[in-house]
Amino acid sequence: MDAITQNLDLFWNGFLRSLTICLWGGVGSLVLGTFIATCRVAPVAPLRTFGTAWVTVIRNCPLSVLLFMFAFGLPEIGINAEYYYFGLAALIIYTSAFVCEGLRAGINSVSAGQAEAARAIGLTFTQTLTQIVLPQAFRTSIPPVGSVIIAMFKNSAVVGAFGVGLDLYSVGESLTSAQGFAALPVLTGVAIGYLMITLPAGVGLGVLERKVAIAR
Amino acid sequence: MTDAPTDDNPTDSPPATHRPLVVLDKVNKHFGDLHVLKDIDLTIGEGEVVVVIGPSGSGKSTLCRTINRLETFETGTIEIDGVALPDEGKELARLRADVGMVFQSFNLFAHKTIRENLTLGPIKVRGLGVDKANERATQLLERVGITEQADKYPAQLSGGQQQRVAIARALAMDPKVMLFDEPTSALDPEMINEVLDVMTGLAKDGMTMVVVTHEMGFARRAANRVVFMSGGQIVEESTPQEFFTNPRSDRAKDFLSKILTH
Ligand SMILES: Nc1ncnc2c1ncn2[C@@H]1O[C@H](COP(=O)(O)OP(=O)(O)OP(=O)(O)O)[C@@H](O)[C@H]1O
Ligand SMILES: [Mg+2]
């Protein structure tokens, strides 16, 4: 356990870095995923095609391949940034496809009559979506989208492995391979770090689910 | 119901004197190969109450839904108060607000309270202030006989109460015309009258109404005109009295014999 106690501040910083990636990744993929889901149900055919294509391509592409494309492909066509941003962007885009599908399941669970009644009182498409359909869809989408977001928290380790640096995964990596600490205790520390993010997230989701269930 | 004899029957004022409010001209609609609306010509005057009746699948719901463009149509025109319905978009949304719609399955917004159901449209579409909208909601709920339920959610109300709220929600937009698609057929028998009473009241107050219903009592009491549809066509149009006692077409005779004897 020396490996952990001696490097506690390293672990702590790694934890904070991972938490930041998770938070931005979560916000980004929820926003992007909602946008893509909106496209998929829009009354405009090209938007629907775009949304379907996005989900089909992204969802069937391994995250690591997407990361490679961002990190090494984009600089080839003249787009340069820190690995951190490339990694975060890839993570958000990858997760958005799954968020979209989770949301769409929720949207489909809202009866068509709700949207018709909204249109019948004169709400526009956007108002119908934001006032009537999405609020109800979010309720049923909390469990599936929650799972997607928690999976994303864990996927942030893949981004770390890619050289974002200083996140939990990278800390583990550098302690074991560069500084020769035993792998088991170090990786246990890394796992605890991730659990400190995912377990409260799971509890939060449960609370959220119960809260919206009552308000009905 | 406690209805006076037919001497105050609204059919006393002939439809011809009403200013045309909803005008359908040669409207055609298909669902794939199915020709659901065939050359529909129909003019509804201001203050007129038109009951649409006909066998299942004859296109009554489609007609209603086409009038405020919940369904598209291929040829022909529909004018509301002199303005032709545009395709999708902001303009259409605005015109739709002038056409109230009451559905068989109520379709109250499940995640909003009764009060919010009534204020959403006025606030978002008409730009009314929250206080004004709330005040109006209270008045309308009183008018449809729903009091002390304003802060409940739709699922906490009975079917009859929900449908009355749905009528109030449509009224909150101050519509020029109201469409009712079988408003009582999802209701338990003991709740039908409370909804029909509200509708009869509206008719008396001069609301222009298109009502798809098989409630003949309501048709006789409140309608100026009965439109009989069959196979996507308007087969017969006459006064309720005339239609129920002396139908002209064979299809109407056949239909009436079925609903009268069952
Ligand atoms: N969205 C749709 N897609 C395909 N066909 C449809 C659709 N909606 C209705 N139809 C068909 O169009 C025809 C007319 O339907 P509509 O609902 O207007 O009849 P209706 O007169 O209201 O019948 P009911 O008394 O059963 O309500 C029916 O044959 C129906 O199956
Ligand atoms: Mg119908």
XYZ file of C-alpha atoms and ligand atoms in Angstrom:
510
model
C 0.000 0.000 0.000
C 3.101 2.243 0.112
C 2.602 2.794 -3.593
C -0.592 4.628 -2.837
C 0.267 6.425 0.396
C 3.590 7.719 -0.960
C 1.948 9.060 -4.087
C -1.266 10.285 -2.649
C -1.010 13.755 -4.182
C -0.254 12.226 -7.589
C -3.349 10.080 -7.264
C -5.391 13.033 -6.102
C -4.327 15.159 -9.050
C -4.985 12.276 -11.403
C -8.406 11.895 -9.865
C -9.190 15.573 -10.362
C -8.005 15.437 -13.951
C -10.148 12.378 -14.666
C -13.097 14.020 -12.956
C -12.691 17.062 -15.212
C -12.623 14.867 -18.318
C -15.732 13.049 -17.081
C -17.623 16.262 -16.357
C -16.836 17.923 -19.679
C -17.349 14.642 -21.471
C -20.708 14.194 -19.761
C -21.954 17.695 -20.488
C -20.609 17.612 -24.045
C -22.052 14.237 -24.956
C -25.443 15.052 -23.421
C -25.687 18.281 -25.408
C -24.414 16.746 -28.635
C -26.463 13.581 -28.157
C -29.648 15.644 -27.611
C -28.886 17.596 -30.766
C -28.377 14.409 -32.810
C -31.576 12.907 -31.366
C -33.413 16.091 -32.356
C -32.087 15.675 -35.888
C -33.294 12.087 -35.977
C -36.893 13.056 -35.199
C -36.923 16.364 -37.122
C -39.542 16.873 -39.850
C -36.701 17.741 -42.248
C -35.450 14.735 -44.219
C -31.773 15.805 -44.628
C -31.484 16.315 -40.856
C -32.883 12.849 -40.225
C -30.416 11.370 -42.711
C -27.574 13.217 -41.018
C -28.625 11.968 -37.580
C -28.988 8.379 -38.749
C -25.639 8.454 -40.536
C -23.923 9.938 -37.464
C -25.231 7.231 -35.177
C -24.561 4.402 -37.629
C -20.957 5.406 -38.281
C -19.934 6.494 -34.786
C -21.637 3.710 -32.902
C -20.002 1.038 -35.014
C -16.518 2.483 -34.820
C -14.183 1.462 -31.945
C -13.360 4.326 -29.579
C -9.634 3.721 -29.980
C -9.878 4.091 -33.766
C -11.783 7.327 -33.332
C -9.098 8.547 -30.935
C -6.332 7.678 -33.401
C -8.148 9.552 -36.134
C -8.419 12.637 -33.984
C -4.946 12.523 -32.525
C -3.027 11.610 -35.669
C -5.463 12.183 -38.528
C -6.524 15.741 -37.785
C -2.954 17.147 -37.513
C -2.311 15.693 -40.993
C -4.968 17.992 -42.405
C -3.629 20.921 -40.459
C -5.771 20.839 -37.341
C -3.565 20.950 -34.254
C -4.435 20.975 -30.596
C -3.331 19.390 -27.333
C -4.008 15.689 -27.051
C -6.286 16.540 -24.174
C -8.729 18.338 -26.452
C -8.513 15.737 -29.183
C -9.156 13.018 -26.632
C -12.072 14.866 -25.090
C -13.607 15.608 -28.502
C -13.349 11.979 -29.566
C -14.883 10.836 -26.284
C -17.789 13.270 -26.643
C -18.484 12.364 -30.257
C -18.275 8.653 -29.513
C -20.622 8.895 -26.516
C -23.087 11.206 -28.289
C -24.211 8.368 -30.571
C -25.188 6.259 -27.562
C -26.803 9.169 -25.719
C -28.820 9.866 -28.869
C -30.148 6.326 -29.036
C -31.002 6.275 -25.332
C -32.896 9.537 -25.740
C -34.633 8.350 -28.863
C -35.943 5.343 -26.973
C -37.372 7.853 -24.486
C -38.837 10.012 -27.255
C -40.513 6.980 -28.814
C -42.052 6.118 -25.469
C -43.904 9.465 -25.404
C -47.258 8.874 -27.084
C -47.737 10.578 -30.442
C -50.854 12.236 -29.025
C -48.699 14.428 -26.758
C -46.902 15.989 -29.717
C -50.158 16.294 -31.673
C -51.867 18.103 -28.836
C -48.882 20.435 -28.616
C -48.963 21.172 -32.325
C -52.714 21.621 -32.167
C -52.408 24.508 -29.688
C -49.929 26.159 -32.031
C -46.553 25.229 -30.588
C -43.772 25.101 -33.179
C -41.674 21.991 -33.732
C -38.928 23.277 -31.437
C -41.401 24.241 -28.704
C -43.167 20.891 -28.970
C -39.837 19.155 -28.549
C -38.479 21.246 -25.688
C -41.733 21.807 -23.761
C -43.573 18.526 -24.213
C -41.630 15.662 -25.745
C -38.099 15.954 -24.346
C -39.090 16.569 -20.699
C -41.155 13.364 -20.794
C -38.522 11.524 -22.817
C -35.774 12.420 -20.326
C -37.680 10.621 -17.597
C -37.722 7.307 -19.387
C -34.229 7.940 -20.723
C -32.568 8.381 -17.339
C -31.633 4.694 -16.856
C -30.289 4.010 -20.388
C -28.568 7.386 -20.785
C -27.191 7.070 -17.247
C -25.560 3.775 -18.163
C -24.063 5.380 -21.242
C -22.606 8.231 -19.198
C -21.133 5.862 -16.616
C -19.619 3.822 -19.448
C -18.159 7.073 -20.730
C -16.543 7.785 -17.335
C -14.761 4.483 -17.661
C -13.919 5.076 -21.299
C -12.101 8.202 -20.202
C -9.355 5.769 -19.134
C -8.867 4.841 -22.781
C -8.403 8.516 -23.516
C -5.887 8.601 -20.651
C -4.011 5.633 -22.083
C -3.694 7.701 -25.189
C -1.472 10.234 -23.627
C -3.734 12.890 -22.188
C -1.355 12.721 -19.256
C -1.924 13.342 -15.580
C -5.284 11.593 -15.420
C -5.838 8.577 -13.158
C -4.925 6.056 -15.773
C -1.719 7.850 -16.747
C -0.710 8.117 -13.102
C -1.059 4.350 -12.746
C 0.844 3.824 -15.944
C 3.772 6.001 -14.960
C 3.988 4.609 -11.413
C 4.119 1.012 -12.606
C 6.213 1.156 -15.746
C 8.422 4.181 -15.236
C 8.923 4.114 -11.469
C 8.668 0.373 -10.943
C 5.975 0.180 -8.302
C 4.111 -3.131 -8.049
C 1.134 -3.171 -10.403
C -1.527 -4.590 -8.102
C -1.584 -1.903 -5.404
C -1.184 0.928 -7.920
C -3.994 -0.332 -10.121
C -6.134 -0.877 -7.029
C -5.613 2.809 -6.280
C -6.567 3.692 -9.848
C -9.684 1.514 -9.621
C -10.664 3.190 -6.331
C -10.291 6.545 -8.054
C -12.669 5.554 -10.829
C -15.115 4.070 -8.351
C -15.079 7.396 -6.530
C -16.495 8.883 -9.719
C -18.821 6.150 -10.952
C -20.391 5.039 -7.663
C -21.654 8.504 -6.643
C -22.828 8.989 -10.234
C -24.852 5.787 -9.949
C -26.345 6.922 -6.641
C -27.131 10.325 -8.156
C -28.937 8.655 -11.039
C -31.026 6.597 -8.644
C -32.037 9.735 -6.748
C -32.873 11.540 -9.997
C -34.972 8.639 -11.200
C -36.966 8.541 -7.975
C -37.428 12.296 -7.979
C -38.971 12.502 -11.447
C -41.067 9.413 -10.732
C -42.784 11.251 -7.856
C -43.460 14.428 -9.801
C -46.189 12.820 -11.852
C -80.789 15.829 -20.131
C -83.054 18.672 -19.193
C -83.566 19.938 -22.676
C -86.427 22.072 -23.881
C -88.388 20.859 -26.904
C -87.150 21.626 -30.358
C -88.506 25.173 -30.575
C -85.138 26.615 -29.605
C -83.363 24.308 -32.025
C -80.367 26.123 -33.502
C -81.325 24.883 -36.976
C -83.829 27.741 -37.000
C -81.074 29.968 -38.320
C -80.168 28.588 -41.746
C -76.458 27.909 -42.375
C -76.527 30.083 -45.489
C -76.529 33.259 -43.414
C -73.322 32.362 -41.569
C -70.097 33.999 -42.674
C -67.867 31.189 -44.069
C -65.118 30.399 -41.554
C -63.706 27.059 -42.666
C -63.806 26.330 -46.378
C -62.626 23.045 -47.870
C -62.456 22.947 -51.628
C -61.890 19.673 -53.483
C -59.587 18.265 -50.813
C -57.963 14.942 -51.647
C -55.781 12.824 -49.440
C -54.181 9.405 -49.748
C -52.539 7.088 -47.245
C -50.372 5.195 -49.711
C -52.839 3.553 -52.088
C -55.812 4.303 -49.873
C -57.833 7.298 -51.043
C -59.085 8.539 -47.632
C -60.555 11.901 -48.596
C -62.205 12.181 -51.997
C -62.950 15.653 -53.358
C -64.194 16.984 -50.051
C -66.132 20.257 -50.363
C -67.321 21.600 -47.059
C -68.078 25.098 -45.834
C -68.582 25.780 -42.153
C -70.078 29.087 -41.201
C -69.211 31.174 -38.178
C -71.174 29.969 -35.162
C -72.266 26.826 -36.913
C -72.157 23.400 -35.286
C -71.530 20.569 -37.734
C -71.718 16.949 -36.644
C -69.752 14.484 -38.757
C -71.033 10.953 -38.659
C -70.224 7.778 -40.569
C -68.943 4.234 -40.386
C -65.527 3.329 -38.998
C -62.749 4.008 -41.485
C -64.822 6.465 -43.512
C -62.272 9.244 -42.949
C -63.901 11.321 -40.200
C -60.787 11.590 -38.052
C -58.648 12.237 -41.100
C -60.983 15.066 -42.108
C -60.658 16.671 -38.677
C -56.917 16.261 -38.592
C -56.559 17.617 -42.100
C -58.504 20.762 -41.218
C -55.730 21.910 -38.900
C -52.996 20.201 -40.843
C -52.005 17.520 -38.404
C -52.246 15.559 -41.659
C -51.059 16.823 -45.016
C -53.220 16.563 -48.123
C -52.343 16.417 -51.798
C -54.792 18.544 -53.754
C -57.455 21.106 -53.000
C -57.423 23.993 -50.529
C -58.453 24.582 -46.952
C -59.070 28.133 -45.798
C -59.510 29.185 -42.209
C -61.148 32.603 -41.947
C -60.090 33.472 -45.471
C -56.468 32.353 -45.136
C -55.238 29.245 -46.951
C -53.254 26.855 -44.775
C -49.530 27.060 -45.506
C -47.131 24.106 -45.338
C -45.251 23.370 -42.112
C -43.577 26.268 -40.345
C -44.160 29.172 -37.978
C -47.033 30.556 -40.041
C -48.893 27.246 -39.882
C -48.278 26.990 -36.138
C -49.917 30.402 -35.688
C -52.967 29.443 -37.752
C -53.258 26.160 -35.887
C -53.589 28.074 -32.657
C -56.863 29.461 -34.044
C -58.236 25.955 -34.489
C -58.881 24.150 -31.224
C -58.735 20.387 -31.213
C -60.152 17.899 -28.726
C -59.013 14.300 -29.080
C -60.680 11.019 -28.244
C -57.825 10.173 -25.875
C -57.658 13.651 -24.235
C -53.875 13.976 -24.734
C -53.364 16.292 -21.780
C -49.685 17.010 -21.219
C -48.858 14.277 -18.721
C -45.920 16.046 -17.051
C -47.727 19.328 -16.476
C -50.382 20.242 -13.936
C -53.921 21.016 -15.037
C -53.214 24.732 -14.706
C -49.983 24.443 -16.718
C -51.857 22.546 -19.410
C -54.102 25.579 -19.795
C -51.445 28.275 -19.603
C -48.708 26.793 -21.802
C -50.284 27.740 -25.135
C -51.381 31.249 -24.144
C -47.905 31.994 -22.735
C -45.756 30.375 -25.430
C -47.902 31.002 -28.487
C -49.944 34.102 -27.688
C -47.306 35.760 -25.516
C -49.685 36.294 -22.598
C -48.217 37.183 -19.184
C -48.170 34.446 -16.550
C -50.668 36.238 -14.281
C -53.133 36.883 -17.103
C -52.815 33.300 -18.287
C -53.417 31.934 -14.802
C -56.432 34.154 -14.303
C -57.928 32.978 -17.576
C -57.142 29.349 -16.722
C -59.084 29.688 -13.475
C -62.088 31.141 -15.335
C -62.043 28.400 -17.953
C -61.710 25.620 -15.398
C -64.743 27.030 -13.638
C -66.594 27.116 -16.923
C -65.994 23.392 -17.528
C -66.762 22.584 -13.901
C -63.266 21.670 -12.748
C -62.471 23.448 -9.526
C -59.864 22.687 -6.861
C -58.014 20.341 -9.215
C -55.799 22.944 -10.841
C -52.601 21.735 -9.204
C -53.127 18.038 -9.873
C -51.624 16.083 -12.745
C -53.866 14.722 -15.534
C -53.463 11.098 -14.420
C -55.085 12.030 -11.091
C -58.358 13.032 -12.788
C -61.199 10.888 -14.125
C -61.642 10.534 -17.881
C -64.574 12.913 -17.962
C -62.642 15.505 -15.981
C -59.622 15.115 -18.249
C -61.726 15.639 -21.343
C -63.294 18.768 -19.850
C -59.801 20.061 -19.083
C -58.833 19.285 -22.684
C -61.762 21.406 -23.864
C -60.670 24.209 -21.545
C -57.113 23.928 -22.870
C -58.388 24.398 -26.414
C -60.596 27.311 -25.320
C -57.636 29.013 -23.664
C -56.292 29.810 -27.125
C -59.502 31.680 -28.027
C -59.927 29.560 -31.132
C -62.134 30.591 -34.034
C -63.296 27.030 -34.493
C -63.109 23.862 -32.413
C -62.707 20.346 -33.761
C -63.844 17.385 -31.656
C -62.839 13.877 -32.725
C -65.084 11.414 -30.890
C -64.634 13.276 -27.604
C -66.798 10.890 -25.595
C -66.061 7.491 -27.063
C -63.194 6.726 -24.664
C -65.358 7.588 -21.652
C -67.316 5.445 -19.258
C -71.054 5.940 -19.837
C -71.610 7.932 -16.645
C -69.035 10.514 -17.718
C -70.319 11.098 -21.231
C -72.989 13.585 -20.268
C -70.726 15.860 -18.256
C -68.623 16.338 -21.390
C -71.601 16.679 -23.740
C -73.095 19.293 -21.401
C -69.969 21.407 -21.682
C -70.058 21.056 -25.470
C -73.728 21.947 -25.628
C -72.954 25.039 -23.581
C -70.246 26.021 -26.047
C -72.621 25.565 -28.956
C -75.194 27.786 -27.252
C -72.539 30.443 -26.721
C -71.975 30.563 -30.465
C -68.728 28.608 -30.836
C -68.093 27.256 -34.316
C -67.721 23.517 -33.931
C -66.993 20.429 -36.011
C -67.861 17.365 -33.986
C -67.227 13.767 -34.962
C -69.606 11.811 -32.772
C -72.223 9.126 -32.763
C -74.085 10.778 -29.901
C -77.373 11.466 -31.622
C -78.820 13.240 -28.624
C -76.070 15.820 -28.921
C -76.495 16.085 -32.682
C -80.246 16.726 -32.362
C -79.772 19.166 -29.511
C -76.829 21.220 -30.684
C -76.052 20.692 -34.364
C -77.114 22.888 -37.257
C -76.052 20.316 -39.765
C -75.141 16.655 -39.993
C -72.523 15.578 -42.509
C -72.572 11.885 -43.307
C -69.298 10.416 -44.583
C -68.715 7.051 -46.140
C -65.708 5.741 -48.021
C -63.885 9.063 -47.906
C -66.761 11.030 -49.406
C -69.405 13.326 -48.045
C -72.483 11.373 -49.014
C -75.199 13.422 -47.404
C -75.656 16.757 -45.616
C -78.821 17.846 -43.881
C -80.329 19.034 -40.618
C -80.177 16.550 -37.721
C -83.947 16.218 -37.745
C -84.017 15.429 -41.432
C -81.010 13.121 -41.331
C -82.128 10.932 -38.455
C -85.772 10.643 -39.443
C -85.520 10.713 -43.202
C -82.038 9.844 -44.573
C -81.874 10.040 -48.353
C -78.921 7.840 -49.336
C -78.922 4.069 -48.987
C -75.580 4.168 -47.230
C -76.940 6.515 -44.576
C -80.051 4.365 -44.138
C -77.900 1.281 -43.769
C -75.591 3.000 -41.281
C -78.435 4.390 -39.191
C -80.214 1.050 -39.045
C -77.016 -0.411 -37.580
C -76.406 2.198 -34.916
C -80.056 2.541 -33.982
C -80.744 -1.149 -33.430
C -77.569 -2.272 -31.647
N -51.671 7.206 -40.422
C -52.354 6.373 -41.255
N -51.677 5.619 -42.158
C -52.347 4.810 -42.994
N -53.687 4.688 -43.029
C -54.405 5.398 -42.156
C -53.774 6.283 -41.226
N -54.735 6.878 -40.472
C -55.908 6.368 -40.911
N -55.718 5.497 -41.934
C -56.774 4.810 -42.678
O -57.576 5.772 -43.275
C -58.939 5.402 -43.228
C -59.740 6.481 -42.555
O -59.345 6.554 -41.192
P -60.031 7.515 -40.149
O -59.319 7.330 -38.882
O -60.108 8.890 -40.718
O -61.496 6.902 -40.063
P -62.653 7.267 -39.057
O -63.827 7.592 -39.900
O -62.204 8.284 -38.088
O -62.900 5.886 -38.333
P -63.277 5.588 -36.805
O -64.748 5.767 -36.681
O -62.860 4.175 -36.619
O -62.491 6.533 -35.938
C -58.987 4.060 -42.499
O -59.091 3.050 -43.474
C -57.687 3.985 -41.793
O -57.244 2.658 -41.684
Mg -61.833 8.263 -36.011
